[in-house]
Short mmCIF file of N, CA and C in Angstrom, two decimals:
data_model
loop_
_atom_site.label_atom_id
_atom_site.label_comp_id
_atom_site.label_asym_id
_atom_site.label_seq_id
_atom_site.Cartn_x
_atom_site.Cartn_y
_atom_site.Cartn_z
N UNK A 1 0.84 -1.18 0.00
CA UNK A 1 0.00 0.00 0.00
C UNK A 1 0.88 1.24 0.00
N UNK A 2 0.63 2.10 -0.96
CA UNK A 2 1.43 3.31 -1.09
C UNK A 2 0.65 4.51 -0.55
N UNK A 3 1.35 5.34 0.21
CA UNK A 3 0.79 6.59 0.71
C UNK A 3 1.22 7.70 -0.24
N UNK A 4 0.26 8.49 -0.70
CA UNK A 4 0.54 9.68 -1.49
C UNK A 4 0.10 10.87 -0.66
N UNK A 5 1.07 11.73 -0.35
CA UNK A 5 0.80 12.86 0.52
C UNK A 5 1.32 14.12 -0.15
N UNK A 6 0.50 15.16 -0.14
CA UNK A 6 0.94 16.44 -0.67
C UNK A 6 0.46 17.52 0.26
N UNK A 7 1.39 18.34 0.69
CA UNK A 7 1.07 19.46 1.57
C UNK A 7 1.72 20.70 0.98
N UNK A 8 1.17 21.85 1.31
CA UNK A 8 1.76 23.11 0.83
C UNK A 8 1.65 24.16 1.91
N UNK A 9 2.51 25.17 1.78
CA UNK A 9 2.52 26.27 2.73
C UNK A 9 2.86 27.55 1.97
N UNK A 10 2.27 28.65 2.41
CA UNK A 10 2.60 29.97 1.86
C UNK A 10 3.66 30.59 2.74
N UNK A 11 4.71 31.13 2.10
CA UNK A 11 5.82 31.72 2.83
C UNK A 11 6.00 33.16 2.35
N UNK A 12 6.15 34.08 3.30
CA UNK A 12 6.27 35.50 2.97
C UNK A 12 7.71 35.85 2.65
N UNK A 13 8.20 35.32 1.54
CA UNK A 13 9.51 35.65 1.00
C UNK A 13 9.54 35.21 -0.46
N UNK A 14 10.60 35.55 -1.15
CA UNK A 14 10.68 35.22 -2.58
C UNK A 14 10.87 33.73 -2.81
N UNK A 15 10.44 33.28 -3.96
CA UNK A 15 10.60 31.87 -4.34
C UNK A 15 12.09 31.51 -4.41
N UNK A 16 12.92 32.45 -4.82
CA UNK A 16 14.37 32.19 -4.87
C UNK A 16 14.93 31.92 -3.48
N UNK A 17 14.48 32.67 -2.47
CA UNK A 17 14.94 32.44 -1.10
C UNK A 17 14.52 31.06 -0.61
N UNK A 18 13.30 30.68 -0.93
CA UNK A 18 12.80 29.35 -0.52
C UNK A 18 13.64 28.27 -1.18
N UNK A 19 13.83 28.38 -2.48
CA UNK A 19 14.59 27.36 -3.21
C UNK A 19 16.02 27.26 -2.69
N UNK A 20 16.63 28.39 -2.40
CA UNK A 20 18.00 28.40 -1.89
C UNK A 20 18.10 27.61 -0.59
N UNK A 21 17.14 27.76 0.30
CA UNK A 21 17.15 27.04 1.57
C UNK A 21 16.91 25.54 1.37
N UNK A 22 15.89 25.18 0.60
CA UNK A 22 15.54 23.75 0.49
C UNK A 22 16.48 22.98 -0.42
N UNK A 23 17.28 23.66 -1.21
CA UNK A 23 18.16 22.95 -2.14
C UNK A 23 19.33 22.28 -1.42
N UNK A 24 19.48 22.54 -0.16
CA UNK A 24 20.50 21.87 0.64
C UNK A 24 19.81 21.01 1.70
N UNK A 25 19.87 19.72 1.51
CA UNK A 25 19.21 18.78 2.42
C UNK A 25 19.66 18.98 3.86
N UNK A 26 20.94 19.32 4.04
CA UNK A 26 21.44 19.51 5.40
C UNK A 26 20.75 20.70 6.08
N UNK A 27 20.29 21.71 5.31
CA UNK A 27 19.53 22.81 5.89
C UNK A 27 18.21 22.31 6.48
N UNK A 28 17.54 21.45 5.74
CA UNK A 28 16.26 20.91 6.22
C UNK A 28 16.49 20.08 7.47
N UNK A 29 17.55 19.25 7.46
CA UNK A 29 17.85 18.41 8.63
C UNK A 29 18.12 19.27 9.86
N UNK A 30 18.76 20.42 9.68
CA UNK A 30 19.03 21.31 10.82
C UNK A 30 17.75 21.92 11.38
N UNK A 31 16.76 22.10 10.52
CA UNK A 31 15.50 22.72 10.93
C UNK A 31 14.54 21.73 11.58
N UNK A 32 14.66 20.45 11.24
CA UNK A 32 13.72 19.43 11.71
C UNK A 32 14.50 18.44 12.57
N UNK A 33 14.25 18.49 13.88
CA UNK A 33 15.09 17.71 14.80
C UNK A 33 14.95 16.20 14.68
N UNK A 34 13.97 15.71 13.96
CA UNK A 34 13.81 14.25 13.80
C UNK A 34 14.56 13.72 12.58
N UNK A 35 15.22 14.61 11.85
CA UNK A 35 15.86 14.23 10.58
C UNK A 35 17.36 14.43 10.64
N UNK A 36 18.08 13.47 10.04
CA UNK A 36 19.52 13.58 9.86
C UNK A 36 19.82 13.37 8.39
N UNK A 37 20.83 14.08 7.88
CA UNK A 37 21.22 13.94 6.47
C UNK A 37 22.73 13.91 6.38
N UNK A 38 23.23 13.00 5.55
CA UNK A 38 24.66 12.90 5.30
C UNK A 38 24.85 12.89 3.79
N UNK A 39 25.63 13.85 3.28
CA UNK A 39 25.88 13.95 1.84
C UNK A 39 26.93 12.90 1.47
N UNK A 40 26.62 12.09 0.47
CA UNK A 40 27.52 11.03 0.02
C UNK A 40 28.29 11.47 -1.23
N UNK A 41 27.58 12.15 -2.12
CA UNK A 41 28.16 12.56 -3.40
C UNK A 41 27.35 13.73 -3.93
N UNK A 42 28.00 14.65 -4.65
CA UNK A 42 27.24 15.76 -5.23
C UNK A 42 28.00 16.46 -6.35
N UNK A 43 27.22 17.09 -7.22
CA UNK A 43 27.74 18.03 -8.21
C UNK A 43 26.65 19.09 -8.42
N UNK A 44 26.73 19.86 -9.49
CA UNK A 44 25.77 20.96 -9.69
C UNK A 44 24.34 20.50 -9.92
N UNK A 45 24.16 19.35 -10.56
CA UNK A 45 22.82 18.91 -10.96
C UNK A 45 22.20 17.85 -10.05
N UNK A 46 22.98 17.23 -9.20
CA UNK A 46 22.41 16.20 -8.34
C UNK A 46 23.22 16.06 -7.05
N UNK A 47 22.63 15.36 -6.10
CA UNK A 47 23.28 15.02 -4.84
C UNK A 47 22.75 13.66 -4.41
N UNK A 48 23.60 12.86 -3.79
CA UNK A 48 23.20 11.60 -3.18
C UNK A 48 23.37 11.76 -1.68
N UNK A 49 22.29 11.46 -0.94
CA UNK A 49 22.29 11.65 0.52
C UNK A 49 21.74 10.43 1.23
N UNK A 50 22.28 10.19 2.42
CA UNK A 50 21.69 9.22 3.33
C UNK A 50 20.81 10.00 4.29
N UNK A 51 19.57 9.55 4.43
CA UNK A 51 18.58 10.23 5.27
C UNK A 51 18.14 9.29 6.38
N UNK A 52 17.93 9.87 7.55
CA UNK A 52 17.40 9.11 8.68
C UNK A 52 16.32 9.97 9.35
N UNK A 53 15.16 9.37 9.55
CA UNK A 53 14.04 10.03 10.25
C UNK A 53 13.76 9.21 11.51
N UNK A 54 13.75 9.89 12.65
CA UNK A 54 13.44 9.24 13.92
C UNK A 54 12.08 9.74 14.41
N UNK A 55 11.08 8.84 14.40
CA UNK A 55 9.78 9.19 14.98
C UNK A 55 9.77 8.67 16.41
N UNK A 56 8.67 8.84 17.12
CA UNK A 56 8.60 8.39 18.50
C UNK A 56 8.80 6.88 18.62
N UNK A 57 8.31 6.14 17.63
CA UNK A 57 8.33 4.68 17.72
C UNK A 57 9.26 4.00 16.74
N UNK A 58 9.63 4.68 15.65
CA UNK A 58 10.39 4.01 14.61
C UNK A 58 11.47 4.92 14.05
N UNK A 59 12.45 4.27 13.44
CA UNK A 59 13.50 4.98 12.70
C UNK A 59 13.51 4.45 11.28
N UNK A 60 13.54 5.36 10.31
CA UNK A 60 13.59 4.98 8.90
C UNK A 60 14.86 5.57 8.29
N UNK A 61 15.58 4.75 7.53
CA UNK A 61 16.81 5.20 6.87
C UNK A 61 16.75 4.82 5.41
N UNK A 62 17.30 5.71 4.55
CA UNK A 62 17.36 5.40 3.13
C UNK A 62 18.39 6.29 2.45
N UNK A 63 18.76 5.88 1.26
CA UNK A 63 19.63 6.69 0.41
C UNK A 63 18.80 7.20 -0.75
N UNK A 64 18.97 8.49 -1.06
CA UNK A 64 18.19 9.11 -2.13
C UNK A 64 19.09 9.90 -3.06
N UNK A 65 18.62 10.04 -4.28
CA UNK A 65 19.29 10.89 -5.26
C UNK A 65 18.42 12.11 -5.45
N UNK A 66 19.02 13.28 -5.33
CA UNK A 66 18.31 14.54 -5.44
C UNK A 66 18.68 15.20 -6.77
N UNK A 67 17.70 15.45 -7.61
CA UNK A 67 17.93 16.10 -8.90
C UNK A 67 17.37 17.51 -8.83
N UNK A 68 18.19 18.48 -9.22
CA UNK A 68 17.84 19.89 -9.09
C UNK A 68 17.45 20.51 -10.42
N UNK A 69 16.39 21.31 -10.39
CA UNK A 69 15.98 22.10 -11.55
C UNK A 69 15.75 23.53 -11.05
N UNK A 70 16.84 24.33 -10.96
CA UNK A 70 16.69 25.68 -10.42
C UNK A 70 15.80 26.59 -11.25
N UNK A 71 15.73 26.38 -12.56
CA UNK A 71 14.87 27.22 -13.40
C UNK A 71 13.40 27.02 -13.04
N UNK A 72 13.02 25.79 -12.73
CA UNK A 72 11.64 25.48 -12.34
C UNK A 72 11.46 25.52 -10.82
N UNK A 73 12.55 25.75 -10.10
CA UNK A 73 12.55 25.73 -8.63
C UNK A 73 11.93 24.42 -8.12
N UNK A 74 12.51 23.34 -8.61
CA UNK A 74 11.99 22.01 -8.31
C UNK A 74 13.15 21.08 -7.94
N UNK A 75 12.90 20.22 -6.95
CA UNK A 75 13.86 19.20 -6.56
C UNK A 75 13.12 17.87 -6.50
N UNK A 76 13.65 16.88 -7.24
CA UNK A 76 13.07 15.54 -7.23
C UNK A 76 13.98 14.62 -6.44
N UNK A 77 13.38 13.82 -5.58
CA UNK A 77 14.12 12.88 -4.74
C UNK A 77 13.73 11.46 -5.16
N UNK A 78 14.69 10.70 -5.65
CA UNK A 78 14.40 9.32 -6.04
C UNK A 78 15.12 8.36 -5.09
N UNK A 79 14.48 7.27 -4.85
CA UNK A 79 14.92 6.26 -3.89
C UNK A 79 16.00 5.37 -4.49
N UNK A 80 17.07 5.19 -3.73
CA UNK A 80 18.13 4.28 -4.18
C UNK A 80 18.07 2.95 -3.40
N UNK A 81 18.06 3.03 -2.07
CA UNK A 81 17.87 1.82 -1.26
C UNK A 81 17.62 2.22 0.19
N UNK A 82 17.11 1.27 0.96
CA UNK A 82 16.85 1.55 2.37
C UNK A 82 15.61 0.85 2.89
N UNK A 83 14.92 1.52 3.81
CA UNK A 83 13.82 0.92 4.56
C UNK A 83 12.46 0.96 3.85
N UNK A 84 12.39 1.48 2.66
CA UNK A 84 11.12 1.57 1.94
C UNK A 84 11.06 0.55 0.82
N UNK A 85 9.84 0.20 0.46
CA UNK A 85 9.63 -0.58 -0.77
C UNK A 85 9.71 0.38 -1.96
N UNK A 86 9.18 1.59 -1.76
CA UNK A 86 9.19 2.62 -2.80
C UNK A 86 9.16 3.98 -2.12
N UNK A 87 9.89 4.93 -2.71
CA UNK A 87 9.92 6.30 -2.19
C UNK A 87 10.18 7.26 -3.34
N UNK A 88 9.42 8.32 -3.41
CA UNK A 88 9.64 9.41 -4.35
C UNK A 88 9.13 10.68 -3.66
N UNK A 89 9.85 11.77 -3.82
CA UNK A 89 9.40 13.04 -3.26
C UNK A 89 9.78 14.17 -4.21
N UNK A 90 9.06 15.29 -4.06
CA UNK A 90 9.32 16.45 -4.91
C UNK A 90 8.99 17.72 -4.13
N UNK A 91 9.95 18.62 -4.09
CA UNK A 91 9.70 19.98 -3.64
C UNK A 91 9.44 20.82 -4.87
N UNK A 92 8.43 21.70 -4.80
CA UNK A 92 8.15 22.64 -5.88
C UNK A 92 7.88 24.00 -5.25
N UNK A 93 8.58 25.02 -5.74
CA UNK A 93 8.38 26.38 -5.24
C UNK A 93 7.79 27.21 -6.37
N UNK A 94 6.71 27.92 -6.07
CA UNK A 94 6.12 28.83 -7.06
C UNK A 94 6.01 30.22 -6.45
N UNK A 95 6.08 31.20 -7.31
CA UNK A 95 5.98 32.59 -6.88
C UNK A 95 4.51 33.00 -6.86
N UNK A 96 4.14 33.71 -5.81
CA UNK A 96 2.77 34.21 -5.68
C UNK A 96 2.84 35.67 -5.22
N UNK A 97 3.25 36.54 -6.12
CA UNK A 97 3.41 37.95 -5.76
C UNK A 97 4.60 38.12 -4.83
N UNK A 98 4.36 38.72 -3.65
CA UNK A 98 5.42 38.91 -2.66
C UNK A 98 5.65 37.65 -1.83
N UNK A 99 4.85 36.64 -2.07
CA UNK A 99 4.94 35.40 -1.31
C UNK A 99 5.33 34.25 -2.23
N UNK A 100 5.53 33.10 -1.62
CA UNK A 100 5.84 31.89 -2.37
C UNK A 100 4.99 30.74 -1.84
N UNK A 101 4.74 29.80 -2.72
CA UNK A 101 4.08 28.55 -2.32
C UNK A 101 5.13 27.46 -2.37
N UNK A 102 5.25 26.72 -1.28
CA UNK A 102 6.15 25.58 -1.22
C UNK A 102 5.30 24.32 -1.09
N UNK A 103 5.46 23.43 -2.06
CA UNK A 103 4.70 22.18 -2.09
C UNK A 103 5.68 21.03 -1.89
N UNK A 104 5.32 20.10 -1.01
CA UNK A 104 6.08 18.88 -0.84
C UNK A 104 5.16 17.71 -1.14
N UNK A 105 5.48 16.98 -2.20
CA UNK A 105 4.71 15.82 -2.64
C UNK A 105 5.55 14.59 -2.33
N UNK A 106 4.96 13.60 -1.66
CA UNK A 106 5.68 12.37 -1.29
C UNK A 106 4.83 11.17 -1.63
N UNK A 107 5.45 10.19 -2.26
CA UNK A 107 4.85 8.87 -2.47
C UNK A 107 5.77 7.88 -1.78
N UNK A 108 5.19 7.12 -0.86
CA UNK A 108 6.02 6.26 -0.03
C UNK A 108 5.29 4.96 0.28
N UNK A 109 6.02 3.87 0.23
CA UNK A 109 5.42 2.56 0.52
C UNK A 109 6.36 1.79 1.44
N UNK A 110 5.87 1.43 2.62
CA UNK A 110 6.69 0.65 3.54
C UNK A 110 6.91 -0.76 3.00
N UNK A 111 7.99 -1.39 3.45
CA UNK A 111 8.28 -2.76 3.02
C UNK A 111 7.35 -3.78 3.65
N UNK A 112 6.83 -3.44 4.81
CA UNK A 112 5.95 -4.36 5.55
C UNK A 112 4.73 -4.73 4.72
N UNK A 113 4.36 -6.00 4.72
CA UNK A 113 3.19 -6.47 3.97
C UNK A 113 2.28 -7.29 4.87
N UNK A 114 1.11 -7.65 4.35
CA UNK A 114 0.19 -8.50 5.08
C UNK A 114 -0.80 -7.72 5.92
N UNK A 115 -1.50 -8.41 6.79
CA UNK A 115 -2.56 -7.82 7.59
C UNK A 115 -2.01 -6.78 8.56
N UNK A 116 -0.83 -7.04 9.11
CA UNK A 116 -0.21 -6.09 10.04
C UNK A 116 0.05 -4.76 9.32
N UNK A 117 0.53 -4.84 8.10
CA UNK A 117 0.79 -3.63 7.32
C UNK A 117 -0.52 -2.89 7.05
N UNK A 118 -1.57 -3.62 6.74
CA UNK A 118 -2.87 -3.01 6.47
C UNK A 118 -3.37 -2.26 7.70
N UNK A 119 -3.25 -2.88 8.86
CA UNK A 119 -3.69 -2.25 10.11
C UNK A 119 -2.85 -1.03 10.43
N UNK A 120 -1.54 -1.14 10.25
CA UNK A 120 -0.63 -0.05 10.60
C UNK A 120 -0.60 1.07 9.57
N UNK A 121 -1.12 0.84 8.36
CA UNK A 121 -0.99 1.79 7.26
C UNK A 121 -1.61 3.15 7.59
N UNK A 122 -2.78 3.16 8.17
CA UNK A 122 -3.44 4.42 8.53
C UNK A 122 -2.55 5.25 9.45
N UNK A 123 -1.99 4.62 10.46
CA UNK A 123 -1.14 5.33 11.42
C UNK A 123 0.16 5.79 10.76
N UNK A 124 0.71 4.95 9.89
CA UNK A 124 1.92 5.28 9.15
C UNK A 124 1.69 6.52 8.28
N UNK A 125 0.61 6.52 7.52
CA UNK A 125 0.31 7.63 6.63
C UNK A 125 0.10 8.92 7.41
N UNK A 126 -0.60 8.82 8.51
CA UNK A 126 -0.85 10.00 9.34
C UNK A 126 0.47 10.54 9.92
N UNK A 127 1.35 9.65 10.35
CA UNK A 127 2.64 10.07 10.90
C UNK A 127 3.50 10.73 9.81
N UNK A 128 3.51 10.16 8.62
CA UNK A 128 4.30 10.76 7.54
C UNK A 128 3.73 12.12 7.14
N UNK A 129 2.42 12.27 7.21
CA UNK A 129 1.79 13.57 6.92
C UNK A 129 2.23 14.60 7.95
N UNK A 130 2.33 14.20 9.22
CA UNK A 130 2.81 15.11 10.26
C UNK A 130 4.26 15.51 10.01
N UNK A 131 5.10 14.55 9.60
CA UNK A 131 6.51 14.84 9.32
C UNK A 131 6.62 15.85 8.18
N UNK A 132 5.82 15.65 7.13
CA UNK A 132 5.85 16.55 5.97
C UNK A 132 5.40 17.96 6.39
N UNK A 133 4.35 18.06 7.18
CA UNK A 133 3.90 19.37 7.67
C UNK A 133 4.97 20.03 8.53
N UNK A 134 5.65 19.23 9.37
CA UNK A 134 6.72 19.76 10.22
C UNK A 134 7.85 20.34 9.36
N UNK A 135 8.21 19.64 8.29
CA UNK A 135 9.27 20.13 7.39
C UNK A 135 8.86 21.45 6.76
N UNK A 136 7.65 21.51 6.21
CA UNK A 136 7.18 22.74 5.56
C UNK A 136 7.10 23.90 6.54
N UNK A 137 6.57 23.65 7.73
CA UNK A 137 6.44 24.72 8.72
C UNK A 137 7.80 25.18 9.24
N UNK A 138 8.76 24.27 9.33
CA UNK A 138 10.12 24.64 9.76
C UNK A 138 10.77 25.54 8.71
N UNK A 139 10.59 25.22 7.44
CA UNK A 139 11.12 26.07 6.37
C UNK A 139 10.45 27.45 6.43
N UNK A 140 9.14 27.46 6.56
CA UNK A 140 8.39 28.73 6.65
C UNK A 140 8.89 29.56 7.83
N UNK A 141 8.96 28.95 8.99
CA UNK A 141 9.39 29.69 10.19
C UNK A 141 10.80 30.25 10.02
N UNK A 142 11.70 29.45 9.50
CA UNK A 142 13.09 29.88 9.33
C UNK A 142 13.17 31.08 8.39
N UNK A 143 12.48 30.99 7.26
CA UNK A 143 12.56 32.07 6.28
C UNK A 143 11.84 33.33 6.74
N UNK A 144 10.68 33.19 7.33
CA UNK A 144 9.95 34.37 7.75
C UNK A 144 10.62 35.06 8.94
N UNK A 145 11.19 34.28 9.83
CA UNK A 145 11.92 34.88 10.95
C UNK A 145 13.22 35.52 10.49
N UNK A 146 13.86 34.92 9.49
CA UNK A 146 15.12 35.46 8.96
C UNK A 146 14.91 36.81 8.31
N UNK A 147 13.78 36.99 7.70
CA UNK A 147 13.52 38.24 6.98
C UNK A 147 12.58 39.17 7.76
N UNK A 148 12.35 38.84 9.03
CA UNK A 148 11.55 39.70 9.89
C UNK A 148 10.12 39.86 9.47
N UNK A 149 9.56 38.81 8.82
CA UNK A 149 8.21 38.93 8.31
C UNK A 149 7.26 37.94 8.96
N UNK A 150 7.60 37.43 10.10
CA UNK A 150 6.75 36.45 10.77
C UNK A 150 5.46 37.11 11.21
N UNK A 151 4.38 36.35 11.11
CA UNK A 151 3.09 36.90 11.53
C UNK A 151 2.57 36.19 12.75
#
């Protein structure tokens, strides 16, 4: 069973400022205390990172490839290996006048199968949705506080 989650947040700063912050995975890890990131390899167009998320009950680890499209202000994260059966994520930043919209789209499928997985899936999806909201709100708070525009 695959969870598809998409959340968005409006941030009172330019789309370029948002993209600059999220384009470095280590910045996100610093903002979200449940996340750790280790850069394995990188160049101008991509980065390979090891990611670890610690929730109250579980820890998930995986390696991902991050592909950057600065013109579209988009970052695609593809799964290489780890604790998931399938993982894909995408950050998209759009300009909305003096503000920006930051969208985080995630498709994720745990390796666990069977009746236990079916029972746990609702809780898993809800927890991942909370993690995604925490990431977006941490980015928003960091940028709005940095530019003195917090409301």
